[in-house]
Amino acid sequence: MATASVAPARRDPLAGIPRPAERRLALRVTPAAQRALRQGHPWLFAQGITDLRGDGKAGDLAVVFDEYRRFLAIGLYDPASPIRVRILQHATPATIDRAWLRDRLGEAAEWRATLPETGTTGYRVVHGENDGLPGLVIDRYDTTLVVKLYSAAWLPWLADVRAALDEAIPAGGIVLRLSRDVQRRPEALYGLSDGTAIAGSPPDTVIFTENSLRFEADLYRGQKTGFFLDQRDNRARVEQLAAGRRTLNVFAYSGGFSLYAARGGAPEVVSLDASAPALAAAERNFALNSHIPAVASARHELLQADAFDALAAMQQAGRRFDLVIVDPPSLAGSQNQVDGALQAYSRLTGLALGVLEPGGALVMCSCSARVGAPAFFATVHRAAAQAGRPLNELDRTGHAIDHPVRFPEGAYLKALFATA
Ligand code: SAH
């Protein structure tokens, strides 16, 4: 008997998700919420809603009216999120459908059109709110896209997003990632889980380029969507600073800053991270670039340790560097953690200066959205002054162009370049 030699057709993982409801919810909101929406803010918080007609499910379209029943905005309703409606369109009514999504995605792609010319095939294609698609992030890694949802409201729209992507940003495959908040809502996921291929069969690990350096990313399990794409421009600045400088990359993850430092001429690069898999990836990323003479000749050392402990131990042991980069994970997950985060930035500044040669360069980064730029920069300066190493600032930077900032909360990334 011949057994089936043809692979069984794979069931579409989106097949079990119901289509978005036809009906629309009608909302009235407080005067403060009206003002925010008129200014184009993408979020309507639960406490801003005064009247809700209908019983909304995640992904329902909600239309917001002012007190004269004039249209203010339309967005996606999410009953389980404090951001109750994520606004898709302000001021003029629109039919939200596949064609509307395709147009938005096309505009986002257009904004990044020149990036591949810079030797960059890994970059953010859709940056959520900042590209008019709140709660939706899409990153490109060579020919594979990663779609990451920060609200369960996107699930009923996922088949439309996939079809719209096919027209606006054709790709070889798509991996779906879910934020931690969304993963906690199994009732809204229709059996889908974090790290699912929803188009094609993308491999576990893809190789992409950033400013012509080669990197691998684990799209199914890696942090964020596999790589910290937002640091691209800051890494390029590090490359400019690195010639002849022994470099320490604290919170190195897969070695992004380390590779740029090596290509920029650092004779020695230490990648320090608590995660063994991250450091293993950093080592493979060095191997991927061994055709570059400066990378091949740099001595790359992996150090798996807690950053705070390791910095103190290196200071004790008299180990010193000429360039230190500190890029910790987000340290304030909620508003009441902001003070603790600022204390941690202060401690890290002091610890980093403890291993920095006089006249060396320091790069301090913060990706905590709740820590504002003025507070972060002031904290780093104060800690340095207290350590007796006042900083001479070279530069303050934020995001690369594929991470546009179109509303205040979108400006999460801050970096300070200085010598001390
Ligand atoms: N600089 C990186 C991104 C850093 S993400 C890049 O450009 O790609 C934050 C990293 O900090 C993660 O890799 C995480 O494993 C690591 N980390 C978190 N807490 C840590 C700690 N206490 N000590 C050392 N590493 C830590």
XYZ file of C-alpha atoms and ligand atoms in Angstrom:
446
model
C 0.000 0.000 0.000
C 1.284 3.396 -0.842
C 1.304 5.606 2.184
C 0.537 9.273 1.902
C 3.610 10.840 0.368
C 2.112 14.286 0.191
C 2.478 16.385 3.329
C -0.958 17.019 4.826
C -2.136 20.558 4.195
C -1.419 22.539 7.304
C -4.489 23.972 8.916
C -4.513 27.755 8.846
C -3.755 28.776 12.448
C -6.114 31.751 12.019
C -9.038 29.581 10.878
C -10.639 29.455 14.336
C -10.786 33.207 14.877
C -14.191 34.783 14.250
C -14.317 37.720 11.834
C -14.668 41.214 13.321
C -18.265 41.998 14.285
C -20.321 44.093 11.848
C -21.854 46.182 14.601
C -20.050 49.199 16.018
C -20.037 50.403 19.585
C -20.985 54.034 20.187
C -19.136 55.911 22.923
C -19.353 59.275 24.615
C -16.343 60.569 26.496
C -15.307 63.196 29.031
C -14.252 66.702 27.924
C -10.624 65.853 28.763
C -10.750 62.733 26.603
C -12.344 64.777 23.797
C -9.467 67.234 23.932
C -6.898 64.446 23.801
C -8.628 62.822 20.832
C -8.914 66.144 18.979
C -5.165 66.522 19.408
C -4.732 63.119 17.804
C -3.858 61.058 20.863
C -4.110 57.340 20.037
C -5.452 56.120 23.392
C -8.854 56.386 25.042
C -8.638 55.227 28.642
C -11.519 53.463 30.417
C -12.034 56.371 32.807
C -12.541 58.743 29.873
C -15.708 56.906 28.774
C -19.009 58.302 30.063
C -21.468 56.334 27.970
C -21.117 53.076 26.089
C -23.934 51.721 23.911
C -23.580 47.974 23.428
C -21.612 45.206 25.069
C -18.166 45.240 23.522
C -15.856 42.356 22.757
C -12.112 42.609 22.060
C -11.665 43.788 18.497
C -15.049 45.464 18.072
C -14.924 48.820 16.338
C -15.832 51.683 18.648
C -16.952 55.064 17.347
C -16.409 58.023 19.652
C -18.740 61.035 19.475
C -18.639 64.449 21.097
C -21.594 65.942 22.999
C -23.165 67.142 19.722
C -22.945 63.602 18.312
C -20.208 64.611 15.950
C -17.639 62.007 14.997
C -14.358 62.245 16.894
C -12.564 58.998 16.260
C -12.839 55.286 15.535
C -10.765 52.569 17.089
C -10.450 49.033 18.420
C -12.216 48.192 21.659
C -10.525 46.063 24.304
C -12.672 45.435 27.411
C -9.744 44.012 29.414
C -7.261 46.836 28.843
C -7.084 50.157 30.714
C -6.494 51.589 27.221
C -10.097 50.759 26.333
C -9.975 52.017 22.727
C -6.907 52.216 20.504
C -7.681 54.872 17.902
C -7.241 53.960 14.249
C -8.533 57.180 12.744
C -9.272 60.675 14.064
C -11.529 63.472 12.778
C -12.867 61.913 9.552
C -14.939 58.739 9.538
C -13.458 55.732 7.759
C -14.407 52.210 6.849
C -11.878 50.063 8.627
C -11.224 47.058 6.437
C -8.473 45.250 4.592
C -8.022 48.108 2.090
C -7.701 50.655 4.914
C -5.098 48.424 6.596
C -3.228 47.994 3.322
C -3.003 51.763 2.862
C -1.681 52.320 6.398
C 0.849 49.511 6.000
C 1.904 50.916 2.652
C 2.536 54.357 4.177
C 4.617 52.775 6.937
C 6.660 50.801 4.404
C 7.210 53.930 2.311
C 8.691 55.767 5.306
C 11.379 53.046 5.586
C 11.976 52.622 1.873
C 15.581 53.820 1.940
C 16.762 51.561 4.773
C 17.755 48.567 2.641
C 20.175 50.884 0.776
C 22.083 51.286 4.050
C 22.821 47.571 4.246
C 19.936 47.061 6.649
C 17.460 44.215 6.133
C 16.332 44.011 9.761
C 14.190 46.950 10.845
C 10.819 47.953 12.228
C 8.161 48.260 9.547
C 5.260 49.269 11.783
C 5.833 50.990 15.099
C 2.355 50.759 16.602
C 0.780 54.049 17.640
C 3.540 55.974 15.892
C 2.465 54.550 12.541
C -1.258 54.938 13.189
C -1.714 51.272 14.125
C -1.829 51.272 17.931
C -0.893 48.008 19.614
C 0.510 46.508 16.393
C 4.240 46.135 15.794
C 5.719 44.576 12.667
C 9.425 43.943 12.278
C 11.182 42.728 9.172
C 14.079 40.292 9.347
C 15.284 39.819 5.793
C 12.310 38.122 4.084
C 10.423 37.199 7.259
C 8.011 39.462 9.117
C 7.250 39.270 12.825
C 3.826 40.593 13.805
C 3.629 41.386 17.500
C 0.313 42.177 19.159
C 0.111 44.342 22.266
C -3.697 44.104 22.459
C -6.065 41.155 22.028
C -8.252 43.549 20.013
C -6.081 42.793 16.988
C -6.892 39.060 16.912
C -10.188 39.269 14.984
C -8.335 41.502 12.492
C -5.313 39.270 12.085
C -6.483 37.554 8.881
C -7.106 40.990 7.353
C -3.698 42.209 8.537
C -2.075 39.166 6.947
C -3.916 39.693 3.652
C -3.114 43.433 3.681
C 0.549 42.647 4.361
C 0.563 40.324 1.411
C -0.353 43.268 -0.804
C 1.607 46.078 0.866
C 4.713 44.310 2.212
C 5.020 40.862 0.629
C 7.168 38.493 2.680
C 8.354 34.902 2.675
C 6.720 34.118 5.995
C 5.146 35.643 9.082
C 5.706 34.771 12.753
C 3.129 35.888 15.318
C 4.339 37.106 18.718
C 2.124 38.123 21.622
C 2.948 40.573 24.397
C 2.898 39.265 27.953
C -0.434 41.026 28.606
C -2.007 39.382 25.581
C -0.604 35.953 26.504
C -2.439 36.261 29.829
C -5.798 36.338 27.997
C -6.263 32.756 26.702
C -10.030 33.344 26.324
C -9.336 35.953 23.629
C -6.661 33.977 21.748
C -8.703 31.250 20.009
C -5.948 28.710 20.629
C -3.143 30.867 19.246
C 0.068 31.135 21.225
C 3.200 33.255 21.231
C 5.641 32.185 18.520
C 3.305 30.751 15.844
C 3.961 30.799 12.099
C 0.873 32.368 10.491
C 2.210 32.454 6.925
C 4.830 30.310 5.229
C 7.263 28.256 7.300
C 9.837 30.712 8.613
C 12.929 29.062 10.090
C 13.660 29.332 13.823
C 16.626 31.569 13.243
C 17.011 34.081 10.453
C 20.058 36.032 9.428
C 19.654 39.684 8.566
C 21.903 42.706 8.206
C 22.124 45.966 10.083
C 24.448 48.559 8.545
C 25.999 45.584 6.697
C 26.807 43.663 9.890
C 25.253 40.196 9.957
C 23.126 39.085 12.898
C 20.927 36.131 13.709
C 17.579 36.469 15.453
C 15.356 33.848 17.051
C 11.994 35.108 15.841
C 9.897 32.589 17.787
C 11.467 32.954 21.235
C 13.875 35.913 21.210
C 13.290 39.005 23.351
C 11.043 41.657 21.785
C 10.712 40.227 18.255
C 14.210 38.694 18.234
C 16.500 41.733 18.234
C 16.621 45.237 19.691
C 16.171 47.034 16.384
C 15.623 50.407 18.062
C 19.320 50.790 18.938
C 20.634 50.757 15.367
C 21.665 54.427 15.193
C 23.150 54.370 18.692
C 25.199 51.327 17.746
C 26.512 53.197 14.709
C 27.609 56.030 17.034
C 29.400 53.497 19.230
C 31.284 52.271 16.180
C 32.518 55.844 15.624
C 33.799 56.013 19.206
C 35.421 52.592 19.438
C 38.795 52.876 17.634
C 41.558 51.715 19.975
C 39.181 51.578 22.959
C 38.859 48.509 25.178
C 35.065 48.166 25.313
C 32.631 46.788 27.880
C 29.061 46.145 26.701
C 26.818 45.778 29.758
C 23.413 44.113 29.159
C 24.807 42.945 25.838
C 21.995 40.544 24.772
C 23.134 39.094 21.416
C 26.091 41.463 21.114
C 24.675 44.264 18.953
C 26.820 47.042 20.409
C 29.774 44.632 20.739
C 29.916 43.926 17.005
C 29.819 47.611 16.094
C 32.588 48.346 18.613
C 34.701 45.569 17.131
C 34.164 46.806 13.561
C 34.998 50.314 14.770
C 38.415 49.135 15.928
C 38.056 48.164 19.598
C 40.947 45.778 20.334
C 39.006 44.044 23.092
C 35.252 43.716 23.659
C 33.556 42.197 26.704
C 29.880 41.228 26.336
C 28.281 41.047 29.780
C 24.782 39.615 30.225
C 22.921 37.409 32.718
C 21.531 35.217 29.934
C 23.599 32.299 28.619
C 21.536 31.882 25.409
C 21.952 35.615 24.667
C 25.728 35.339 25.010
C 25.809 32.195 22.876
C 24.030 34.214 20.175
C 26.582 37.027 20.621
C 29.364 34.543 19.982
C 27.646 33.247 16.844
C 27.129 36.834 15.674
C 30.873 37.447 15.925
C 31.459 34.303 13.872
C 28.969 35.555 11.257
C 31.161 38.648 10.778
C 34.604 37.076 10.907
C 35.165 38.128 7.273
C 35.544 41.704 8.562
C 39.227 42.101 9.554
C 38.533 44.397 12.541
C 35.961 41.960 13.909
C 38.283 38.988 13.403
C 41.124 40.703 15.218
C 39.112 42.002 18.199
C 39.323 39.822 21.303
C 35.736 39.039 22.276
C 35.097 37.867 25.826
C 31.754 36.600 27.132
C 30.853 37.262 30.744
C 27.688 35.672 32.098
C 26.863 37.444 35.355
C 24.582 39.883 37.084
C 25.614 43.315 35.806
C 25.634 45.021 39.207
C 27.781 42.281 40.802
C 30.146 41.950 37.851
C 30.789 45.715 37.576
C 31.596 45.932 41.298
C 33.859 42.878 41.073
C 35.739 44.240 38.048
C 36.276 47.556 39.777
C 37.692 45.714 42.810
C 39.946 43.641 40.589
C 41.274 46.766 38.855
C 39.879 45.883 35.429
C 39.409 49.013 33.315
C 37.890 49.936 29.936
C 38.023 52.943 27.603
C 34.401 52.659 26.436
C 31.502 51.372 28.518
C 27.960 50.903 27.157
C 25.092 50.317 29.585
C 21.740 49.369 28.023
C 19.583 47.773 30.732
C 16.125 46.279 30.170
C 13.101 48.449 30.960
C 13.347 49.109 34.680
C 9.918 50.650 35.313
C 7.048 48.357 34.355
C 4.580 50.617 36.171
C 4.397 54.190 37.419
C 5.248 53.247 41.016
C 8.540 51.736 39.854
C 9.866 54.992 38.410
C 11.784 56.032 41.533
C 13.352 52.581 41.803
C 14.336 52.744 38.138
C 16.014 56.133 38.600
C 17.937 54.719 41.566
C 19.069 51.791 39.439
C 20.231 54.160 36.649
C 22.117 56.126 39.282
C 23.821 53.009 40.660
C 24.657 51.752 37.179
C 26.223 55.093 36.266
C 28.462 54.950 39.348
C 29.380 51.309 38.719
C 30.162 51.942 35.053
C 32.388 54.909 35.926
C 34.170 52.639 38.419
C 35.559 50.573 35.538
C 36.066 53.462 33.074
C 39.585 54.834 32.561
C 39.857 58.598 33.091
C 38.932 60.255 29.799
C 37.012 57.177 28.663
C 33.611 57.231 26.960
C 30.338 56.263 28.587
C 27.064 55.438 26.821
C 24.042 55.224 29.132
C 20.707 54.094 27.694
C 17.165 53.887 29.033
C 14.236 52.160 27.351
C 11.831 52.680 30.269
C 8.887 54.548 28.718
C 7.747 55.831 32.100
C 11.099 57.464 32.829
C 11.124 60.786 30.998
C 14.206 62.010 29.154
C 14.865 65.009 31.473
C 14.737 62.822 34.615
C 16.989 60.184 33.083
C 19.653 62.600 31.829
C 19.625 64.552 35.107
C 19.995 61.338 37.119
C 22.977 60.141 35.094
C 24.700 63.541 35.367
C 24.057 63.737 39.118
C 25.364 60.224 39.764
C 28.520 60.974 37.764
C 29.121 64.205 39.654
C 28.630 62.357 42.948
C 31.193 59.795 41.832
C 33.651 62.649 41.251
C 33.538 62.061 37.476
C 31.378 64.851 35.995
C 30.387 64.063 32.429
C 31.301 65.997 29.303
C 28.314 65.368 27.142
C 28.895 64.442 23.508
C 25.332 63.713 22.437
C 21.794 62.884 23.508
C 19.850 60.649 21.185
C 16.625 58.742 20.803
C 15.208 56.478 18.164
C 16.196 55.510 14.643
C 13.874 56.585 11.792
C 12.049 53.260 11.679
C 10.901 54.021 15.245
C 9.175 57.369 14.610
C 7.772 59.217 17.617
C 4.319 60.633 16.938
C 2.904 60.917 20.477
C 4.546 61.739 23.814
C 4.471 58.195 25.210
C 6.195 56.953 22.037
C 9.516 58.531 23.057
C 10.802 55.711 25.261
C 14.437 55.357 24.168
C 17.053 57.755 25.515
C 20.811 57.569 25.258
C 23.550 59.788 26.639
C 27.022 59.790 25.067
C 29.716 61.382 27.233
C 33.327 61.295 28.305
C 34.378 61.306 31.948
N 21.936 46.104 24.463
C 21.168 45.033 23.888
C 19.764 44.936 24.453
C 19.721 44.765 25.953
S 18.241 44.050 26.500
C 21.144 45.180 22.385
O 21.578 46.199 21.861
O 20.682 44.255 21.712
C 18.570 43.758 28.160
C 19.477 42.592 28.451
O 19.771 42.638 29.843
C 18.893 41.200 28.214
O 19.747 40.501 27.339
C 18.880 40.532 29.585
O 19.270 39.166 29.524
C 19.912 41.316 30.328
N 19.758 41.406 31.788
C 18.636 41.651 32.495
N 18.931 41.786 33.807
C 20.266 41.624 33.925
C 21.188 41.676 35.029
N 20.763 41.916 36.266
N 22.493 41.499 34.771
C 22.940 41.265 33.521
N 22.121 41.211 32.443
C 20.807 41.390 32.641
